Structure formats: structure tokens, C-alpha cells
Amino acid sequence: IQFTGSDTVGKIIAAEASKYLKPCVFELGGKAPAVVLDDANVSEAARSIAWGAMLHSGQVCMSTERVIVQRNVAAALQSELVAICGRLTAGDHINEPSIKLSCLFSESSAANVLTMIAEAKSAGAQVLLGDMKKDGAIIQPHILSGVKPGMRTWDRESFGPVIVISVVDTVDEAVDLANTSDYSLTASVWTKDKFKGLEVARRIRTGCAMVNGPTFVYEPAFGHAGLGGATGYGRFDIENFTVKRAVIMNSSPCVYPLVE
């Protein structure tokens, strides 16, 4: 069974499949973190994060949903993200070329995204960008700061044009926060020190981590998959869709001396 969708539905399918010992390959979503270290090129990181978060109005499993940034560059990064995303408008992008973002796939999805934002705000998060309103299934880009584990905007996939930001002091804190998630699909690390970037990327528990690149990435030779949890398991590749068998031909009859 191959399924792409929410982890809620994935659990139901897995439970039914287990009755028949049926193997499954699940891609169930993501909550991709972008870790921005204090020596990163902030402008490049901001452009990549905005693209990764807003493409298709955030309705992609690899969307950049969480930004974890070291304190020394946090203000600059937040300012650039607000400036970039503030120039984006959601609406009828087919008939109005100036509009870059589409609506969400349903009004209930838009309502859920706004509820998640409202919950985070009431729990202490700040809304840096966004009007917290919807027009049918259309919502504008939103950016929140001060978001923490335990808030749904941190814990659950929003599937909307939303970026949540958490500020940390150390690299260890950044890695711990990146790994504080049930999802394990993609991640990115931003730093001018490529060796540090590789070291940090290896510590983030994710199927694919990009150094100085967007979370929105796919490597065909590697397959598309997370490492379990709410992202699912298995890979969309020939290896996982092939039943392996063995047929052994003996050149001469086997001799079993113990039963002669």
C-alpha cells in the first residue's frame, strides 16, 4: 500500500494493513525546520525560507514551516522575512498576474490555519505579519515569532502560508529544537562555514537536509522519505516497490550424509 496524506489517515490505513501483514509505504507530511546560524548570509537565507514556505501557499509536505535562528541574526532575518512575504498577495493568481499565491484547497483548511495562529497568539506568540482573516479559502502570508513546542503551530503541519520563528542562543539549542517534532522529512541549515553546516545537518533527524539550500528539495536517486513518525516510512522507489525472491539451482544433487 502506498499512501500520501495526513498521519491521521496513515494510522488508520496502517492499522487495517496490519490485519493482513500488508507492507506500506507512507509519506504523511512534514514540518521542515530551517536552522539559521549566526554566521549565515541572512539575505540568502531569508529568500530561500520565504520561497520554501510560500510556494503553493505552503501546501507542500516539504514546505519550510519552522525557522530556528541564532539570536545575533534573529532581528535581521525576521525583518527580511517580513519584507519579502509582505510583498506577496494571495488571491486569484490565474486572472491577476500580480498575485503570486493561490487559495488553500478548502475553506476548512484556511479556518484551521487561522485557528492554529490564534491559539499560538493567545499562548504568547507574536504575529509579525498577517491579518488573521480569511476570504473563503484565501489567507494571506503570516509570520509568527516566539513559537514553542506545545503550540500547534510548532507541533503540527499547517499546510498554509505560515512561517513560525524561534530564537536560540547556541547551536545545540537549535539542533534540539529542530528535532523536537514528530515529523522527519526535510530540513535546511544556513551558515558560511560549510563544514559546520555538514556537522549540524547530520545531527538533525530528517530524511534529507540541505546546507545553504531550501527545504523544498527532492533527490531522485535517493528517494523521497522521512525517518518515521508523523512523516511515515519507506521510500517511493523501485527498492520499496519490488518483491525480492531467490531461486537456487544446484549443479548437482545436494548430499546429506546424516540422512543416508
Coordinates of C-alpha atoms in Angstrom, one line a residue:
I1 CA 0.0 0.0 0.0
Q2 CA 1.4 3.4 -1.0
F3 CA -0.3 6.5 0.6
T4 CA 0.4 10.2 0.6
G5 CA -1.6 12.2 3.1
S6 CA -2.0 13.1 6.7
D7 CA -0.6 11.0 9.6
T8 CA -4.1 10.7 11.0
V9 CA -5.3 8.8 7.9
G10 CA -2.0 7.0 7.7
K11 CA -2.5 5.5 11.1
I12 CA -5.9 4.2 10.1
I13 CA -4.5 2.6 6.9
A14 CA -1.6 1.1 8.8
A15 CA -4.0 -0.5 11.4
E16 CA -6.1 -2.1 8.6
A17 CA -3.0 -3.2 6.7
S18 CA -1.6 -4.9 9.9
K19 CA -4.5 -7.3 9.9
Y20 CA -3.2 -8.8 6.7
L21 CA 0.5 -8.2 7.3
K22 CA 0.4 -5.9 4.3
P23 CA 3.5 -3.7 3.8
C24 CA 3.0 0.0 3.5
V25 CA 5.0 3.0 2.2
F26 CA 3.7 6.2 3.7
E27 CA 4.5 9.9 3.0
L28 CA 2.5 11.7 5.6
G29 CA 3.7 15.2 5.7
G30 CA 6.3 17.5 7.2
K31 CA 7.2 20.4 9.5
A32 CA 10.5 21.2 7.9
P33 CA 12.9 23.3 10.1
A34 CA 15.3 25.9 8.6
V35 CA 18.2 26.4 11.1
V36 CA 19.9 29.8 10.6
L37 CA 23.3 30.1 12.3
D38 CA 24.8 33.4 13.3
D39 CA 27.3 33.4 10.5
A40 CA 24.8 32.8 7.8
N41 CA 24.1 35.0 4.8
V42 CA 20.9 36.4 6.1
S43 CA 19.6 37.8 2.8
E44 CA 20.1 34.5 1.0
A45 CA 18.6 32.5 3.9
A46 CA 15.5 34.8 4.0
R47 CA 14.9 34.5 0.3
S48 CA 15.1 30.7 0.4
I49 CA 13.0 30.4 3.5
A50 CA 10.3 32.6 2.0
W51 CA 10.3 30.6 -1.2
G52 CA 10.2 27.3 0.6
A53 CA 7.4 28.4 2.9
M54 CA 5.1 30.3 0.5
L55 CA 5.4 28.2 -2.7
H56 CA 1.9 26.8 -3.5
S57 CA 0.8 28.7 -0.4
G58 CA 2.6 26.3 1.8
Q59 CA 0.6 23.3 0.6
V60 CA 3.6 21.0 0.1
C61 CA 5.0 18.4 2.5
M62 CA 8.5 19.9 2.2
S63 CA 7.4 23.5 3.0
T64 CA 9.6 25.4 5.4
E65 CA 7.3 25.7 8.4
R66 CA 9.8 26.3 11.3
V67 CA 12.6 28.8 11.4
I68 CA 15.2 28.3 14.2
V69 CA 17.6 31.2 14.3
Q70 CA 20.5 32.2 16.5
R71 CA 19.9 35.4 18.4
N72 CA 22.7 37.5 16.8
V73 CA 21.0 37.5 13.4
A74 CA 17.4 37.0 14.5
A75 CA 16.2 40.6 14.2
A76 CA 17.8 40.9 10.7
L77 CA 16.3 37.7 9.5
Q78 CA 12.8 38.5 10.8
S79 CA 12.9 41.9 9.2
E80 CA 13.9 40.4 5.8
L81 CA 11.2 37.7 6.0
V82 CA 8.5 40.2 6.8
A83 CA 9.6 42.5 4.0
I84 CA 9.7 39.6 1.4
C85 CA 6.5 37.9 2.5
G86 CA 4.7 41.3 2.9
R87 CA 5.1 41.8 -0.8
L88 CA 3.3 38.6 -1.6
T89 CA -0.5 38.5 -2.0
A90 CA -2.9 35.5 -2.1
G91 CA -5.9 35.5 -4.3
D92 CA -7.0 34.9 -7.9
H93 CA -3.5 34.3 -9.3
I94 CA -4.7 32.9 -12.6
N95 CA -6.5 36.1 -13.7
E96 CA -4.4 38.6 -11.8
P97 CA -0.7 38.2 -12.7
S98 CA 0.4 40.4 -9.8
I99 CA -1.0 37.9 -7.3
K100 CA 1.6 35.2 -6.5
L101 CA -0.2 32.9 -4.1
S102 CA -3.3 30.7 -4.6
C103 CA -6.1 29.9 -2.2
L104 CA -5.9 26.9 0.1
F105 CA -7.6 23.7 -1.0
S106 CA -10.6 24.2 1.1
E107 CA -12.3 26.8 3.4
S108 CA -12.0 24.4 6.3
S109 CA -8.2 24.2 5.8
A110 CA -8.0 28.0 5.8
A111 CA -10.1 28.1 9.0
N112 CA -7.8 25.5 10.7
V113 CA -4.7 27.5 9.8
L114 CA -6.2 30.7 11.4
T115 CA -7.2 28.7 14.5
M116 CA -3.7 27.5 14.9
I117 CA -2.4 31.0 14.6
A118 CA -4.9 32.4 17.1
E119 CA -4.0 29.6 19.6
A120 CA -0.3 30.5 19.3
K121 CA -1.0 34.2 19.8
S122 CA -3.1 33.5 22.9
A123 CA -0.2 31.4 24.2
G124 CA 2.3 34.3 23.9
A125 CA 3.5 34.2 20.2
Q126 CA 3.7 37.5 18.3
V127 CA 2.1 37.9 14.9
L128 CA 4.8 39.8 12.8
L129 CA 2.8 39.6 9.6
G130 CA -0.7 38.8 8.6
D131 CA -4.3 40.0 9.3
M132 CA -5.6 36.7 10.8
K133 CA -8.5 36.8 8.4
K134 CA -9.7 34.6 5.5
D135 CA -11.7 35.2 2.4
G136 CA -13.2 31.9 1.6
A137 CA -10.2 29.6 1.2
I138 CA -7.8 32.6 0.8
I139 CA -5.5 33.6 3.6
Q140 CA -2.5 36.0 3.3
P141 CA 1.0 35.1 4.4
H142 CA 1.6 35.0 8.1
I143 CA 4.8 35.1 10.2
L144 CA 4.9 34.4 13.9
S145 CA 7.7 34.7 16.4
G146 CA 8.1 33.3 19.9
V147 CA 6.5 30.0 18.9
K148 CA 7.4 27.0 21.0
P149 CA 6.9 23.2 21.2
G150 CA 3.5 22.5 22.6
M151 CA 1.8 25.1 20.3
R152 CA 0.0 23.5 17.4
T153 CA 1.8 25.9 15.0
W154 CA 5.0 24.3 16.1
D155 CA 3.8 20.7 16.5
R156 CA 1.5 20.1 13.6
E157 CA 1.7 20.7 9.8
S158 CA -0.2 23.9 9.0
F159 CA -0.4 23.3 5.2
G160 CA -0.7 27.0 4.7
P161 CA 1.4 30.2 4.0
V162 CA 2.8 30.3 7.6
I163 CA 6.3 30.7 9.0
V164 CA 6.9 30.3 12.7
I165 CA 10.2 31.5 14.3
S166 CA 12.0 30.5 17.4
V167 CA 15.2 32.3 18.6
V168 CA 18.0 30.4 20.3
D169 CA 21.5 31.2 21.6
T170 CA 23.5 28.1 20.8
V171 CA 23.9 25.6 18.0
D172 CA 23.0 22.7 20.4
E173 CA 19.7 24.5 21.2
A174 CA 19.0 24.9 17.5
V175 CA 19.5 21.2 16.9
D176 CA 17.4 20.2 19.8
L177 CA 14.5 22.4 18.7
A178 CA 14.8 21.1 15.1
N179 CA 14.5 17.6 16.4
T180 CA 11.6 18.5 18.7
S181 CA 9.0 17.3 16.2
D182 CA 7.1 14.2 15.2
Y183 CA 8.0 14.9 11.5
S184 CA 11.2 13.9 9.8
L185 CA 11.1 14.7 6.1
T186 CA 13.4 17.6 5.2
A187 CA 15.4 20.4 6.8
S188 CA 17.9 23.1 5.9
V189 CA 21.0 24.6 7.6
W190 CA 22.3 28.1 6.8
T191 CA 26.0 29.0 7.5
K192 CA 29.0 30.4 5.7
D193 CA 31.1 27.6 7.3
K194 CA 30.3 24.5 5.1
F195 CA 32.0 22.1 7.5
K196 CA 29.9 23.4 10.4
G197 CA 26.8 23.1 8.1
L198 CA 27.5 19.5 7.3
E199 CA 28.1 18.7 11.0
V200 CA 24.8 20.4 12.1
A201 CA 22.9 18.8 9.2
R202 CA 23.9 15.3 10.2
R203 CA 22.6 15.9 13.7
I204 CA 19.1 16.8 12.5
R205 CA 16.9 13.8 12.3
T206 CA 15.5 14.1 8.8
G207 CA 15.4 12.2 5.6
C208 CA 17.1 14.9 3.7
A209 CA 18.9 18.0 5.0
M210 CA 20.2 20.8 2.7
V211 CA 23.1 23.0 3.6
N212 CA 22.5 26.6 2.3
G213 CA 19.5 25.5 0.3
P214 CA 15.7 25.3 0.6
T215 CA 13.8 22.5 2.5
F216 CA 11.8 22.2 -0.7
V217 CA 14.1 19.6 -2.3
Y218 CA 13.9 16.2 -3.9
E219 CA 16.8 13.9 -4.9
P220 CA 15.5 11.3 -7.4
A221 CA 18.4 8.9 -6.8
F222 CA 17.8 8.8 -3.1
G223 CA 14.0 8.6 -2.9
H224 CA 11.6 10.7 -1.1
A225 CA 11.0 9.7 2.6
G226 CA 11.2 10.7 6.2
L227 CA 12.6 8.7 9.1
G228 CA 9.3 7.6 10.6
G229 CA 6.9 9.3 13.0
A230 CA 4.3 11.6 11.5
T231 CA 6.2 11.7 8.2
G232 CA 5.8 8.0 7.6
Y233 CA 8.2 5.3 6.4
G234 CA 9.6 3.7 3.3
R235 CA 10.7 5.3 0.1
F236 CA 8.9 6.0 -3.2
D237 CA 11.5 4.0 -5.2
I238 CA 11.9 0.7 -7.0
E239 CA 13.5 -0.9 -4.0
N240 CA 10.4 -0.5 -1.9
F241 CA 8.0 -1.5 -4.7
T242 CA 9.9 -4.7 -5.6
V243 CA 9.2 -8.1 -4.2
K244 CA 12.5 -9.9 -3.9
R245 CA 12.8 -13.7 -4.3
A246 CA 15.5 -16.3 -4.6
V247 CA 15.6 -19.4 -6.8
I248 CA 18.7 -21.6 -6.3
M249 CA 19.9 -24.1 -8.9
N250 CA 22.3 -26.8 -7.7
S251 CA 24.7 -28.0 -10.4
S252 CA 24.5 -31.5 -8.9
P253 CA 22.2 -33.0 -6.2
C254 CA 23.0 -32.0 -2.7
V255 CA 24.4 -34.7 -0.5
Y256 CA 23.1 -35.0 3.1
P257 CA 25.3 -37.6 4.8
L258 CA 23.4 -37.5 8.1
V259 CA 20.3 -39.0 6.4
E260 CA 22.0 -41.6 4.2

